[in-house]
mmCIF file of N, CA and C in Angstrom:
data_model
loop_
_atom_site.group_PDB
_atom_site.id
_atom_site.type_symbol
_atom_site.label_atom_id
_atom_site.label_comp_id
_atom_site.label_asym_id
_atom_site.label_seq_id
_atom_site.Cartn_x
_atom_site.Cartn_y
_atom_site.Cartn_z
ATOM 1 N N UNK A 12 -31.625 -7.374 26.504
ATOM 2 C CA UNK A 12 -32.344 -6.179 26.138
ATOM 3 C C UNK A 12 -33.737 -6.563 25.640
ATOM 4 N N UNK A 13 -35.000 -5.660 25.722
ATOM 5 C CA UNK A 13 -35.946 -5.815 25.448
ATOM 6 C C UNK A 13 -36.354 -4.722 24.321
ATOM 7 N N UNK A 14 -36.689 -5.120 23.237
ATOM 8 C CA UNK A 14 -36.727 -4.527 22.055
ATOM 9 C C UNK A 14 -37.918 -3.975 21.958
ATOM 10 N N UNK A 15 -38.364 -2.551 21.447
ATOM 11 C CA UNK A 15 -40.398 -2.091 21.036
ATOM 12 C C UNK A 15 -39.514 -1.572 20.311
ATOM 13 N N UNK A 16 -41.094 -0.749 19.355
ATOM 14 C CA UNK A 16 -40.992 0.186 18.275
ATOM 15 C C UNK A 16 -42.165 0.779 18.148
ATOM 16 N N UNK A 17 -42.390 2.056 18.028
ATOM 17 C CA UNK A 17 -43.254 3.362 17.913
ATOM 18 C C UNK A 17 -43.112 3.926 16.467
ATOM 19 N N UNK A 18 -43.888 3.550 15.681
ATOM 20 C CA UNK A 18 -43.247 4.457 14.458
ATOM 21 C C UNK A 18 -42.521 4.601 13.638
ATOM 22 N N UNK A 19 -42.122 3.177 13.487
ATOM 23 C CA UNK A 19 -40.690 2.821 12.678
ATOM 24 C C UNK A 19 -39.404 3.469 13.452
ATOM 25 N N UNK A 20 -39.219 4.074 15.384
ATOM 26 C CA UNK A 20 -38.424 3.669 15.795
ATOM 27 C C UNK A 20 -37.997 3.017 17.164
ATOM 28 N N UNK A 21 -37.028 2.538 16.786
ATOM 29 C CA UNK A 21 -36.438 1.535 17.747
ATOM 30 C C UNK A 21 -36.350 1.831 18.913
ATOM 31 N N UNK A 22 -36.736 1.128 20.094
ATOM 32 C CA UNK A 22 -36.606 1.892 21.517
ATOM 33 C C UNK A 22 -35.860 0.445 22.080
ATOM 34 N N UNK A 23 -34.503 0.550 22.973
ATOM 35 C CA UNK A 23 -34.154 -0.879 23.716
ATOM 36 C C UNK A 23 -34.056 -0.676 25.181
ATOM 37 N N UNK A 24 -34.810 -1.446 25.500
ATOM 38 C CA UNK A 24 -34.660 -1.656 27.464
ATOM 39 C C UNK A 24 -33.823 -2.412 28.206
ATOM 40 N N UNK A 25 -33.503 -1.975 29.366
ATOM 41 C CA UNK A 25 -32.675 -3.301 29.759
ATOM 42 C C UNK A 25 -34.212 -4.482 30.372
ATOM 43 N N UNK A 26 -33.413 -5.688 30.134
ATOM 44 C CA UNK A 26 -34.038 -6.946 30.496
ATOM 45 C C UNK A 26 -34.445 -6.994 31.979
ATOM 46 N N UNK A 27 -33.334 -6.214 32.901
ATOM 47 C CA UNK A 27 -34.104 -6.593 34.350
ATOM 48 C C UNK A 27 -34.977 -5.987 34.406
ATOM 49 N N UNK A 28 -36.360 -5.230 33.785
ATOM 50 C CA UNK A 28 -36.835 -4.367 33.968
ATOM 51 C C UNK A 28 -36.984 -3.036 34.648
ATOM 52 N N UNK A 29 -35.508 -2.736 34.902
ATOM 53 C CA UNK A 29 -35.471 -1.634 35.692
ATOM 54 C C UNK A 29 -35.586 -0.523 34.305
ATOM 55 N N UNK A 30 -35.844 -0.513 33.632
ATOM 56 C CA UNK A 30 -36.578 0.904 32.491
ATOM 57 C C UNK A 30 -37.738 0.679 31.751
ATOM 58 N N UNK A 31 -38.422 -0.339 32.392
ATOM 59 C CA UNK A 31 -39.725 -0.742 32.116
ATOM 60 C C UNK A 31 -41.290 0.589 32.344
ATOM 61 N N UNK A 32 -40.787 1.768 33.017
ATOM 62 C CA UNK A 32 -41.268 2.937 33.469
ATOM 63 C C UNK A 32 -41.535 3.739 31.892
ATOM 64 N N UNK A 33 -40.515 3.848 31.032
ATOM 65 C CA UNK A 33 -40.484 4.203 29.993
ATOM 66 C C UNK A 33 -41.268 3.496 28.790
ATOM 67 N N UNK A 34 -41.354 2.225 28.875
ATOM 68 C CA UNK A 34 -42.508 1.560 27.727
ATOM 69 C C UNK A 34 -43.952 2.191 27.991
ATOM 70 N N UNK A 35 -44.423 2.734 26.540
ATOM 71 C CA UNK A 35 -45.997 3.412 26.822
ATOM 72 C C UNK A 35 -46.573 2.222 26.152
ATOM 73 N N UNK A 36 -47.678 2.692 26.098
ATOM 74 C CA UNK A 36 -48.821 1.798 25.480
ATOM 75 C C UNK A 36 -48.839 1.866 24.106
ATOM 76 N N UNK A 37 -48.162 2.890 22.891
ATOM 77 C CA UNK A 37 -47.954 2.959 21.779
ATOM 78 C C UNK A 37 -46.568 2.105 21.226
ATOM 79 N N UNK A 38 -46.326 2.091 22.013
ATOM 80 C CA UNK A 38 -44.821 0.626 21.888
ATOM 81 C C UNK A 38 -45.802 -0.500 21.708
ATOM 82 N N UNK A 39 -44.764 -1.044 20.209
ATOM 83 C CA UNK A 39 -45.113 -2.433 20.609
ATOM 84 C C UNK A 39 -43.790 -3.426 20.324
ATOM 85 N N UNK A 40 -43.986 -4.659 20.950
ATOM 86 C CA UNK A 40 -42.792 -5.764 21.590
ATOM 87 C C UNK A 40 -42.467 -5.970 20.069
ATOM 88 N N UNK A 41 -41.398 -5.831 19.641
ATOM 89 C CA UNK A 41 -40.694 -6.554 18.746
ATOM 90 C C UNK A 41 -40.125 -8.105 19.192
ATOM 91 N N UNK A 42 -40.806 -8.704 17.203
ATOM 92 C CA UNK A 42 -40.686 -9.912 17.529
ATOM 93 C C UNK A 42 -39.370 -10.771 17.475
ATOM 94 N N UNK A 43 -38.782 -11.951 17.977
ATOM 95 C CA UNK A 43 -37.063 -12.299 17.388
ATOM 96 C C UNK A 43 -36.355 -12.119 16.332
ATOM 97 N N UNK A 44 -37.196 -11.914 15.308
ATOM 98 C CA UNK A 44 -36.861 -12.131 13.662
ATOM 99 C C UNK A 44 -37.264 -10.162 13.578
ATOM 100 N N UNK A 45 -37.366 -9.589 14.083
ATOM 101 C CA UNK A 45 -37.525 -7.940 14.161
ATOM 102 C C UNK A 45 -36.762 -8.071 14.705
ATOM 103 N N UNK A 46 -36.120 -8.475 15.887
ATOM 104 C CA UNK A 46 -34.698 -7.844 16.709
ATOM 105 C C UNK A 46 -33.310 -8.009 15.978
ATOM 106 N N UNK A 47 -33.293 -9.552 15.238
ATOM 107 C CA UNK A 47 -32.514 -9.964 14.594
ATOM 108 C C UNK A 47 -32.070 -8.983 13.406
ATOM 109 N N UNK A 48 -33.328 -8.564 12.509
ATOM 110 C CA UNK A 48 -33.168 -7.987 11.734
ATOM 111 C C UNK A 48 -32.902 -6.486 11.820
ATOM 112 N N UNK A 49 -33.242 -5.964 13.276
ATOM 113 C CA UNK A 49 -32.639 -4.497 13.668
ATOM 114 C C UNK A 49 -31.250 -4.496 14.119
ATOM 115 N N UNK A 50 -30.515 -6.005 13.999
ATOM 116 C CA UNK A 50 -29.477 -5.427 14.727
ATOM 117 C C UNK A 50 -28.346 -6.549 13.830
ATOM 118 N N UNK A 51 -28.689 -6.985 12.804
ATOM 119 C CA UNK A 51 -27.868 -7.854 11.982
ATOM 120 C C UNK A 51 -28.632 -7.681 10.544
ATOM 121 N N UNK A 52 -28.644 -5.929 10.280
ATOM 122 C CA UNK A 52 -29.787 -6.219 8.741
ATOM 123 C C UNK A 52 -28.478 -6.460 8.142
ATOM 124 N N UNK A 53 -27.439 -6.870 7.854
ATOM 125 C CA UNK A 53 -26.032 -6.763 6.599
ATOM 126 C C UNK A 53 -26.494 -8.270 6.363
ATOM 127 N N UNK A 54 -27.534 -9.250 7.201
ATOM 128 C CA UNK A 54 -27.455 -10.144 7.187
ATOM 129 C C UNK A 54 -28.747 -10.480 6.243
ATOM 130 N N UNK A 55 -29.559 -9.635 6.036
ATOM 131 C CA UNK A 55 -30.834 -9.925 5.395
ATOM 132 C C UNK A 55 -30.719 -9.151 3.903
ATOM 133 N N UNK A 56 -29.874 -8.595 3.818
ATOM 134 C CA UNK A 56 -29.448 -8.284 2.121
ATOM 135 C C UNK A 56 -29.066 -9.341 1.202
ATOM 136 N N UNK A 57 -29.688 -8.674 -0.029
ATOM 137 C CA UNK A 57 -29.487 -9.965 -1.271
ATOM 138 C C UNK A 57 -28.203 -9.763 -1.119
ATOM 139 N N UNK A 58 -27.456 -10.906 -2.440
ATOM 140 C CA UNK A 58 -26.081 -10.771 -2.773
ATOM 141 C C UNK A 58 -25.265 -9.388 -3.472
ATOM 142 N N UNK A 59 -26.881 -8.852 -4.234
ATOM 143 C CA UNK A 59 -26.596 -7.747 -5.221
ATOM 144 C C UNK A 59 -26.238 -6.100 -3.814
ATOM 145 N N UNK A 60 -27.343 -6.203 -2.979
ATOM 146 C CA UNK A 60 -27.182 -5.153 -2.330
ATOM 147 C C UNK A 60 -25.942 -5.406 -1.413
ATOM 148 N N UNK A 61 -25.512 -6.643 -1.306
ATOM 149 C CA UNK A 61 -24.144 -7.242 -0.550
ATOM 150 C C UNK A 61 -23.119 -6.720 -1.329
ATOM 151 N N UNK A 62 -22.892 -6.776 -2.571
ATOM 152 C CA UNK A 62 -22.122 -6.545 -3.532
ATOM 153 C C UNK A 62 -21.855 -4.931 -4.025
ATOM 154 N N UNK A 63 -23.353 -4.190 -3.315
ATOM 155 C CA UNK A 63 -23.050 -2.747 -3.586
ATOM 156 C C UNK A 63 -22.851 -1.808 -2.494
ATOM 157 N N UNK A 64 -22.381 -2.453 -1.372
ATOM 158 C CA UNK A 64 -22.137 -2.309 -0.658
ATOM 159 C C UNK A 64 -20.695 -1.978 0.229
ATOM 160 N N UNK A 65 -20.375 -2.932 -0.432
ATOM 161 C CA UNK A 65 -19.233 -3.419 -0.514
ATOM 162 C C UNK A 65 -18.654 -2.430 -1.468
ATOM 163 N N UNK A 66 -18.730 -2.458 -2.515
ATOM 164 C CA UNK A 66 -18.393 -1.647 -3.471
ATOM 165 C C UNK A 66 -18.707 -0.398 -3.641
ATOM 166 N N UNK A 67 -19.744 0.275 -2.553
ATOM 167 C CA UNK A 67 -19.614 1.772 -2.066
ATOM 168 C C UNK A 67 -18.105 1.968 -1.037
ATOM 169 N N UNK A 68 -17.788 1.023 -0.313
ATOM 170 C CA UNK A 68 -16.884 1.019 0.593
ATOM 171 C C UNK A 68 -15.837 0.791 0.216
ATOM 172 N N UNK A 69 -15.441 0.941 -1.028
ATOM 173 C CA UNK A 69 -13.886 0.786 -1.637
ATOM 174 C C UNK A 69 -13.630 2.563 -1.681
ATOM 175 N N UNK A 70 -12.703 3.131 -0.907
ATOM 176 C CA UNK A 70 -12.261 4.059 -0.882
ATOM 177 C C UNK A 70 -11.615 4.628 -1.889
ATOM 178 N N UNK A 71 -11.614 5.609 -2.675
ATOM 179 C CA UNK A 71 -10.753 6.604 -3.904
ATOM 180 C C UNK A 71 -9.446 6.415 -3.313
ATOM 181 N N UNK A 72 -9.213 6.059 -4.671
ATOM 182 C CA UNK A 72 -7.473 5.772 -5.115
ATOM 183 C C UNK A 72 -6.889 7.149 -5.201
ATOM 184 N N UNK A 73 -5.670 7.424 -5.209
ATOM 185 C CA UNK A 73 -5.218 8.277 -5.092
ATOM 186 C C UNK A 73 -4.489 8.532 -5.936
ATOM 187 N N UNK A 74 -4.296 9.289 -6.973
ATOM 188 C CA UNK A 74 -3.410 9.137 -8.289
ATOM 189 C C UNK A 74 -2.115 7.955 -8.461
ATOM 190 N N UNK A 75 -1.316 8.626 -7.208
ATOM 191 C CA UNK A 75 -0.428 7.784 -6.603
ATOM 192 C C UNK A 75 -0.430 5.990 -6.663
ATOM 193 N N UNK A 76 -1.739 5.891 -6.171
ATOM 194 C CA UNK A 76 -1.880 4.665 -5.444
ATOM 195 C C UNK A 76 -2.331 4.058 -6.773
ATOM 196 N N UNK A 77 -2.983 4.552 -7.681
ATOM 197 C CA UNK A 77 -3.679 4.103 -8.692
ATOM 198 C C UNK A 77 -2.901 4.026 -9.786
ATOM 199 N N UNK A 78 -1.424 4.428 -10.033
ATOM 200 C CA UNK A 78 -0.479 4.433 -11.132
ATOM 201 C C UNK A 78 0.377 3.264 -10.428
ATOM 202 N N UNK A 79 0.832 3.312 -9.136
ATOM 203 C CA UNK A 79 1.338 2.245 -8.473
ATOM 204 C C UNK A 79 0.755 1.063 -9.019
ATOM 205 N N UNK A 80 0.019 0.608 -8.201
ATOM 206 C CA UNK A 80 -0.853 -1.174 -8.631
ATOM 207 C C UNK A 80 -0.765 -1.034 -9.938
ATOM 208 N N UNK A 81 -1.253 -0.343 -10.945
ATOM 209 C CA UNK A 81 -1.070 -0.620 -11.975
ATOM 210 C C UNK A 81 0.317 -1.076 -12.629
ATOM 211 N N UNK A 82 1.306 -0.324 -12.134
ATOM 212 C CA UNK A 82 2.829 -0.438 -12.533
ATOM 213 C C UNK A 82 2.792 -2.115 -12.053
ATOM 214 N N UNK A 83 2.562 -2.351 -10.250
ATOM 215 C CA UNK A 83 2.995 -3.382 -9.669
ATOM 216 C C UNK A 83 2.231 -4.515 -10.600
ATOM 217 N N UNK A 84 1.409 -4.259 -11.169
ATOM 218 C CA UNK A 84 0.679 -5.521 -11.430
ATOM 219 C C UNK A 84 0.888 -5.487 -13.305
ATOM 220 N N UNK A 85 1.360 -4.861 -13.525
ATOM 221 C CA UNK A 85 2.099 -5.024 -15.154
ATOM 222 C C UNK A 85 1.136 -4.058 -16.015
ATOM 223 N N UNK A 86 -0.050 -3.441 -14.992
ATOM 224 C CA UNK A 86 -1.200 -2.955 -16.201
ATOM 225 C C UNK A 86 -0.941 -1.519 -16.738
ATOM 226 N N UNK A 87 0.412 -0.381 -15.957
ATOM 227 C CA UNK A 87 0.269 0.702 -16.816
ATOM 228 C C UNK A 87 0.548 0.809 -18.060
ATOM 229 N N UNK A 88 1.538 -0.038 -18.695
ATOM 230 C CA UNK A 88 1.550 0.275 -19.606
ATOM 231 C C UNK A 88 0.575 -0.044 -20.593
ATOM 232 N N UNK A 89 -0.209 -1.300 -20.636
ATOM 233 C CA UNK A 89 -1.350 -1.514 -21.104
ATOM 234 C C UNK A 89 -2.122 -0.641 -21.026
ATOM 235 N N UNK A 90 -2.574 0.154 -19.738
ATOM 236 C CA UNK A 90 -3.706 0.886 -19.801
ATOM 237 C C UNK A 90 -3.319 2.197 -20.768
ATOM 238 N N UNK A 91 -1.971 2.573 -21.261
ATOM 239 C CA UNK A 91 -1.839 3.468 -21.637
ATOM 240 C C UNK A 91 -1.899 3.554 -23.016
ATOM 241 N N UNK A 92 -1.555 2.419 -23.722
ATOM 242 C CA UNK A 92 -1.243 2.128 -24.767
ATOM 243 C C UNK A 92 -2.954 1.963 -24.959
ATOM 244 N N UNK A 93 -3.950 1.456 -24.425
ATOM 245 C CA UNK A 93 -5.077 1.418 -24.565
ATOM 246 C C UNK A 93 -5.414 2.549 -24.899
ATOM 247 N N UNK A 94 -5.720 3.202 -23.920
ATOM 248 C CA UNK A 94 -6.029 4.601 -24.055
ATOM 249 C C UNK A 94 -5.579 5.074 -25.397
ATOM 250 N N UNK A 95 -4.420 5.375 -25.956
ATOM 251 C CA UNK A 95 -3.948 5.962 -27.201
ATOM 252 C C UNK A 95 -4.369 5.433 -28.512
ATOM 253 N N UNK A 96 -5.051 3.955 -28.232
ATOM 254 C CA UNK A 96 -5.880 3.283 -29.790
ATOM 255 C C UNK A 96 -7.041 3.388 -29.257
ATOM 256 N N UNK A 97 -8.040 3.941 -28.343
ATOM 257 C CA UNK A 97 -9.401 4.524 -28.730
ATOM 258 C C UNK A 97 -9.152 5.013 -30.272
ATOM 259 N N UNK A 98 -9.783 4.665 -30.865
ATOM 260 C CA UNK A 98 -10.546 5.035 -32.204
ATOM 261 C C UNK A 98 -11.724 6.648 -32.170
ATOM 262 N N UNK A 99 -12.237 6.644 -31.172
ATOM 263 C CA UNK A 99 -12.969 7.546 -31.233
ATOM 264 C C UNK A 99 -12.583 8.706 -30.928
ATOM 265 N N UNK A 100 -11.933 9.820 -31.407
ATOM 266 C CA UNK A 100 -11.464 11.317 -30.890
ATOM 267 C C UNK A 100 -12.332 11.653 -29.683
ATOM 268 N N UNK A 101 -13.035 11.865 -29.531
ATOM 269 C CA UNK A 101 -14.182 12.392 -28.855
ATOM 270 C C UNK A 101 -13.467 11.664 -27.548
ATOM 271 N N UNK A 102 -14.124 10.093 -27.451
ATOM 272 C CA UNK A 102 -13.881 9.616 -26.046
ATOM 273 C C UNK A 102 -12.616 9.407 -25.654
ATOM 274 N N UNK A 103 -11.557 9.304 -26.866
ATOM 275 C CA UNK A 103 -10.397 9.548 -26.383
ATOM 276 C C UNK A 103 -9.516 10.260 -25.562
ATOM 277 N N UNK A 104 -9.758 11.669 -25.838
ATOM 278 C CA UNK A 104 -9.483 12.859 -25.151
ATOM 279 C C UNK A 104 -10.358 13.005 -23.958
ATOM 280 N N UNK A 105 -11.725 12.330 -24.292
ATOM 281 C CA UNK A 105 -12.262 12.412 -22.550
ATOM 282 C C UNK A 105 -11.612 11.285 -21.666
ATOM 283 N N UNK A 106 -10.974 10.065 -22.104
ATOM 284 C CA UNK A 106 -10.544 9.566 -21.564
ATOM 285 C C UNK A 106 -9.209 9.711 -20.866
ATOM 286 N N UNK A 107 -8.361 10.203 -21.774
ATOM 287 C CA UNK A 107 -7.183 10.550 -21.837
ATOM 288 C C UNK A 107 -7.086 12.144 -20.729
ATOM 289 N N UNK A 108 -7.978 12.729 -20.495
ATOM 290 C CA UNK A 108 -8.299 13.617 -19.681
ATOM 291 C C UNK A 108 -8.469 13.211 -18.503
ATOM 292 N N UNK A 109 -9.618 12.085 -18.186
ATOM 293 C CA UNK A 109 -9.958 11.426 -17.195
ATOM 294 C C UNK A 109 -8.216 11.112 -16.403
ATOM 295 N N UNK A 110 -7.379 10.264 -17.057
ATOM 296 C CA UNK A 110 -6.711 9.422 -16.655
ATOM 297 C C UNK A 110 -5.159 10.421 -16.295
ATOM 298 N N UNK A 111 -5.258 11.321 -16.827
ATOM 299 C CA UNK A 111 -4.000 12.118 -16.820
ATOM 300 C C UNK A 111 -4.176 13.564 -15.532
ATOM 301 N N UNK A 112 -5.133 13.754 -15.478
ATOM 302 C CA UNK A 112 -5.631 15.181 -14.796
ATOM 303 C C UNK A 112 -6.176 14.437 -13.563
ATOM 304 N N UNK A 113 -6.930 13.470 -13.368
ATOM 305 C CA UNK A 113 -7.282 13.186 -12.129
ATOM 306 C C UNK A 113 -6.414 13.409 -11.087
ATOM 307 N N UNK A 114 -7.254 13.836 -9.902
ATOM 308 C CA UNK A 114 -6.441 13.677 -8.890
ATOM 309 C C UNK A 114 -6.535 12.151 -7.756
ATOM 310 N N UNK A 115 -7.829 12.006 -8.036
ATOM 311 C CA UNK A 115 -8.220 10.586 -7.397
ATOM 312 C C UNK A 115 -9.301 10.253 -8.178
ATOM 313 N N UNK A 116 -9.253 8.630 -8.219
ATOM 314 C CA UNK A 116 -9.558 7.383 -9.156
ATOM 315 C C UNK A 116 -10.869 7.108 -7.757
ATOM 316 N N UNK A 117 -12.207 6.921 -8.591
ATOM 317 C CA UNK A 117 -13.323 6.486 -7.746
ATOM 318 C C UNK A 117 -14.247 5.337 -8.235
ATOM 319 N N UNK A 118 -13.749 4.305 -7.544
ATOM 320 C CA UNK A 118 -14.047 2.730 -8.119
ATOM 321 C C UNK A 118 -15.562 2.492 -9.019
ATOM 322 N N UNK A 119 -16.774 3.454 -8.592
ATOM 323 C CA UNK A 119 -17.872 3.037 -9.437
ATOM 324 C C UNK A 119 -17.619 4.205 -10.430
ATOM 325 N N UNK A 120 -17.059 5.084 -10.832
ATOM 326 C CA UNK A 120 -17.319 6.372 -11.841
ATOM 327 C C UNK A 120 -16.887 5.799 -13.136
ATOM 328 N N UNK A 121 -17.867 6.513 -14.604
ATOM 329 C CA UNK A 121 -17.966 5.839 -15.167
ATOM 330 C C UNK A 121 -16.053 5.796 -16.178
ATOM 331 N N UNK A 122 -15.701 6.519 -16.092
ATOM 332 C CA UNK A 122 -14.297 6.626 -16.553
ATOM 333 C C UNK A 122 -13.300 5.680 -16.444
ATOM 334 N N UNK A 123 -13.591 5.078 -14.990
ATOM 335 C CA UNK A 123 -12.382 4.173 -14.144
ATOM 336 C C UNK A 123 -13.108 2.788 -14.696
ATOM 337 N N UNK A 124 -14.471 2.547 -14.579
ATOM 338 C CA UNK A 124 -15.058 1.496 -15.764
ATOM 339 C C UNK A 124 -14.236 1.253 -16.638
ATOM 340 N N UNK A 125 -14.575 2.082 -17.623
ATOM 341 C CA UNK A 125 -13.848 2.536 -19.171
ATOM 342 C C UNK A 125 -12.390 2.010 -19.388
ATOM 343 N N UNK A 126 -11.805 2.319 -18.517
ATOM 344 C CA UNK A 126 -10.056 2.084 -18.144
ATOM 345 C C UNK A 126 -10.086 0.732 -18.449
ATOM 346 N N UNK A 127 -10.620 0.323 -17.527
ATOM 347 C CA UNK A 127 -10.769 -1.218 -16.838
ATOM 348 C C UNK A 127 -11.075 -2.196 -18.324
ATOM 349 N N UNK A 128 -12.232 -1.519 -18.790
ATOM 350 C CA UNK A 128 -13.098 -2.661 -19.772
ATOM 351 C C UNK A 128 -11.525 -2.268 -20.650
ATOM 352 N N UNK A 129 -11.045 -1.464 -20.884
ATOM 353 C CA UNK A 129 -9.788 -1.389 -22.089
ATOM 354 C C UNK A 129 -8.722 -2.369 -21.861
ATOM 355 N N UNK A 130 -8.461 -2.576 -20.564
ATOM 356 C CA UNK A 130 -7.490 -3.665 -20.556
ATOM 357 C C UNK A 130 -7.894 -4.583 -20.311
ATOM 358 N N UNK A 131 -9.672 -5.144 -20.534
ATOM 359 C CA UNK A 131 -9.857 -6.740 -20.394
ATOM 360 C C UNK A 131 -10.056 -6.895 -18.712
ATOM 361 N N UNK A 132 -9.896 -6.403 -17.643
ATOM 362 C CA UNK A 132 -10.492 -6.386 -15.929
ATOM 363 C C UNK A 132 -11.355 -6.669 -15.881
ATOM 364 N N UNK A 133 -12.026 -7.948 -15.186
ATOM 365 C CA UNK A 133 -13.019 -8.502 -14.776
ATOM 366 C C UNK A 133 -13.445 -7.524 -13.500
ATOM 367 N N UNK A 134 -14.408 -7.453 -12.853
ATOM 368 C CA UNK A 134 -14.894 -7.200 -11.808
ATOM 369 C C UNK A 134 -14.191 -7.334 -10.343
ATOM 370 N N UNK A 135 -13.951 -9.165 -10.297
ATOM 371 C CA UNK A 135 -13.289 -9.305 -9.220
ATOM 372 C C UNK A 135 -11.560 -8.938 -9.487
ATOM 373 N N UNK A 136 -11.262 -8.847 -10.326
ATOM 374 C CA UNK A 136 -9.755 -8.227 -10.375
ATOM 375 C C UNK A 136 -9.650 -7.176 -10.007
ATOM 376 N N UNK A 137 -10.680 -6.070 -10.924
ATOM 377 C CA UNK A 137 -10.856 -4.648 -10.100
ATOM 378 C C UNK A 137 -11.071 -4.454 -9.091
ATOM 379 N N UNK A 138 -11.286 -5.107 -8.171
ATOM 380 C CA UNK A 138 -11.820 -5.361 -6.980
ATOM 381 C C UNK A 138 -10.410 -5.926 -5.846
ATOM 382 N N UNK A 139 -9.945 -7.001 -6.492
ATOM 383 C CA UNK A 139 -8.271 -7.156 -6.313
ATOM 384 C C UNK A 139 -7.431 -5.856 -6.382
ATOM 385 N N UNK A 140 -7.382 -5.408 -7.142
ATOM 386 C CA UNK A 140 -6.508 -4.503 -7.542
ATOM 387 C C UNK A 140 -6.866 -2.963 -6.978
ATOM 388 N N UNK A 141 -8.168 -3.034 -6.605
ATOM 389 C CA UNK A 141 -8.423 -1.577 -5.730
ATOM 390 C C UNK A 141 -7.626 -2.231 -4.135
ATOM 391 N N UNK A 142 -7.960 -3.106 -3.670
ATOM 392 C CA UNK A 142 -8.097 -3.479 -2.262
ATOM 393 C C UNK A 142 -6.133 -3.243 -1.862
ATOM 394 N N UNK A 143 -5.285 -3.992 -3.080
ATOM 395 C CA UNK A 143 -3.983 -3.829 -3.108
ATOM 396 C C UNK A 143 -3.558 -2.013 -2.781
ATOM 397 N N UNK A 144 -3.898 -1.465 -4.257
ATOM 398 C CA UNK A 144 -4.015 -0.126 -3.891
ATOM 399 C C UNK A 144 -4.226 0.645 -2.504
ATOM 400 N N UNK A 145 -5.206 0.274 -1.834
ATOM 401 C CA UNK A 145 -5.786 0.951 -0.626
ATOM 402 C C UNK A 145 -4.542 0.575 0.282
ATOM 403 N N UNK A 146 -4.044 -0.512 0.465
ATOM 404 C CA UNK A 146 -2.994 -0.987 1.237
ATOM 405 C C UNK A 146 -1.698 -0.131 0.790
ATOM 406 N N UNK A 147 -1.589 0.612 -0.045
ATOM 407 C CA UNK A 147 -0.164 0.850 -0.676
ATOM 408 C C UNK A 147 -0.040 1.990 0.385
#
């Protein structure tokens, strides 16, 4: 394929030049490191935008799925017993709201955080422990 661009967009030809009729004079040839990067950008992201990426793409738990792993992996009762020594009335009951009324658990919201930091969950565990979930 033969790669141009007009305007910030992408136009691709085939190589034998049989759609060579269609390149105007406002095209211009994209260079290897422009083709590369139009067609492998997952590859030119930092680690951080790698990482949030990724972590947009963890799909909502499902009450279900999200009391499960927890059971399977020893953490409901921890998380519950957590929840009930918040100290603070206020965030307690918002928490305790969060965790009881949900219908689905959404890996960046700030609540399912909250959960997490209560029983001590690192990042990549949460991250373990969503991916298990999704499989259930």
């Amino acid at each position: 394929m033969k790669y141009y661009k007009q305007n910030d967009e992408v136009f691709a030809f085939e190589s034998d030049g049989s759609q060579d009729s269609y390149i105007t004079k406002y095209m211009t040839k994209m260079t290897d490191a422009e083709v590369d990067r139009h067609i492998n950008p997952n590859k030119y992201l930092t680690a951080s935008q790698q990482y949030q990426l990724y972590i947009s793409s963890l799909k909502p738990l499902t009450r279900k799925q999200f009391k499960l792993v927890l059971l399977d992996l020893g953490l409901l009762d921890d998380l519950e017993t957590a929840i009930s020594n918040i100290e603070d009335a206020t965030e307690k009951k918002r928490i305790e709201i969060e965790y009881t009324e949900s219908t689905e658990f959404v890996r960046t919201s700030e609540s399912v955080k909250t959960m997490f930091a209560l029983i001590n969950q690192t990042e990549e565990q949460i991250n373990e422990l969503w991916e298990k979930a999704l499989a259930l």
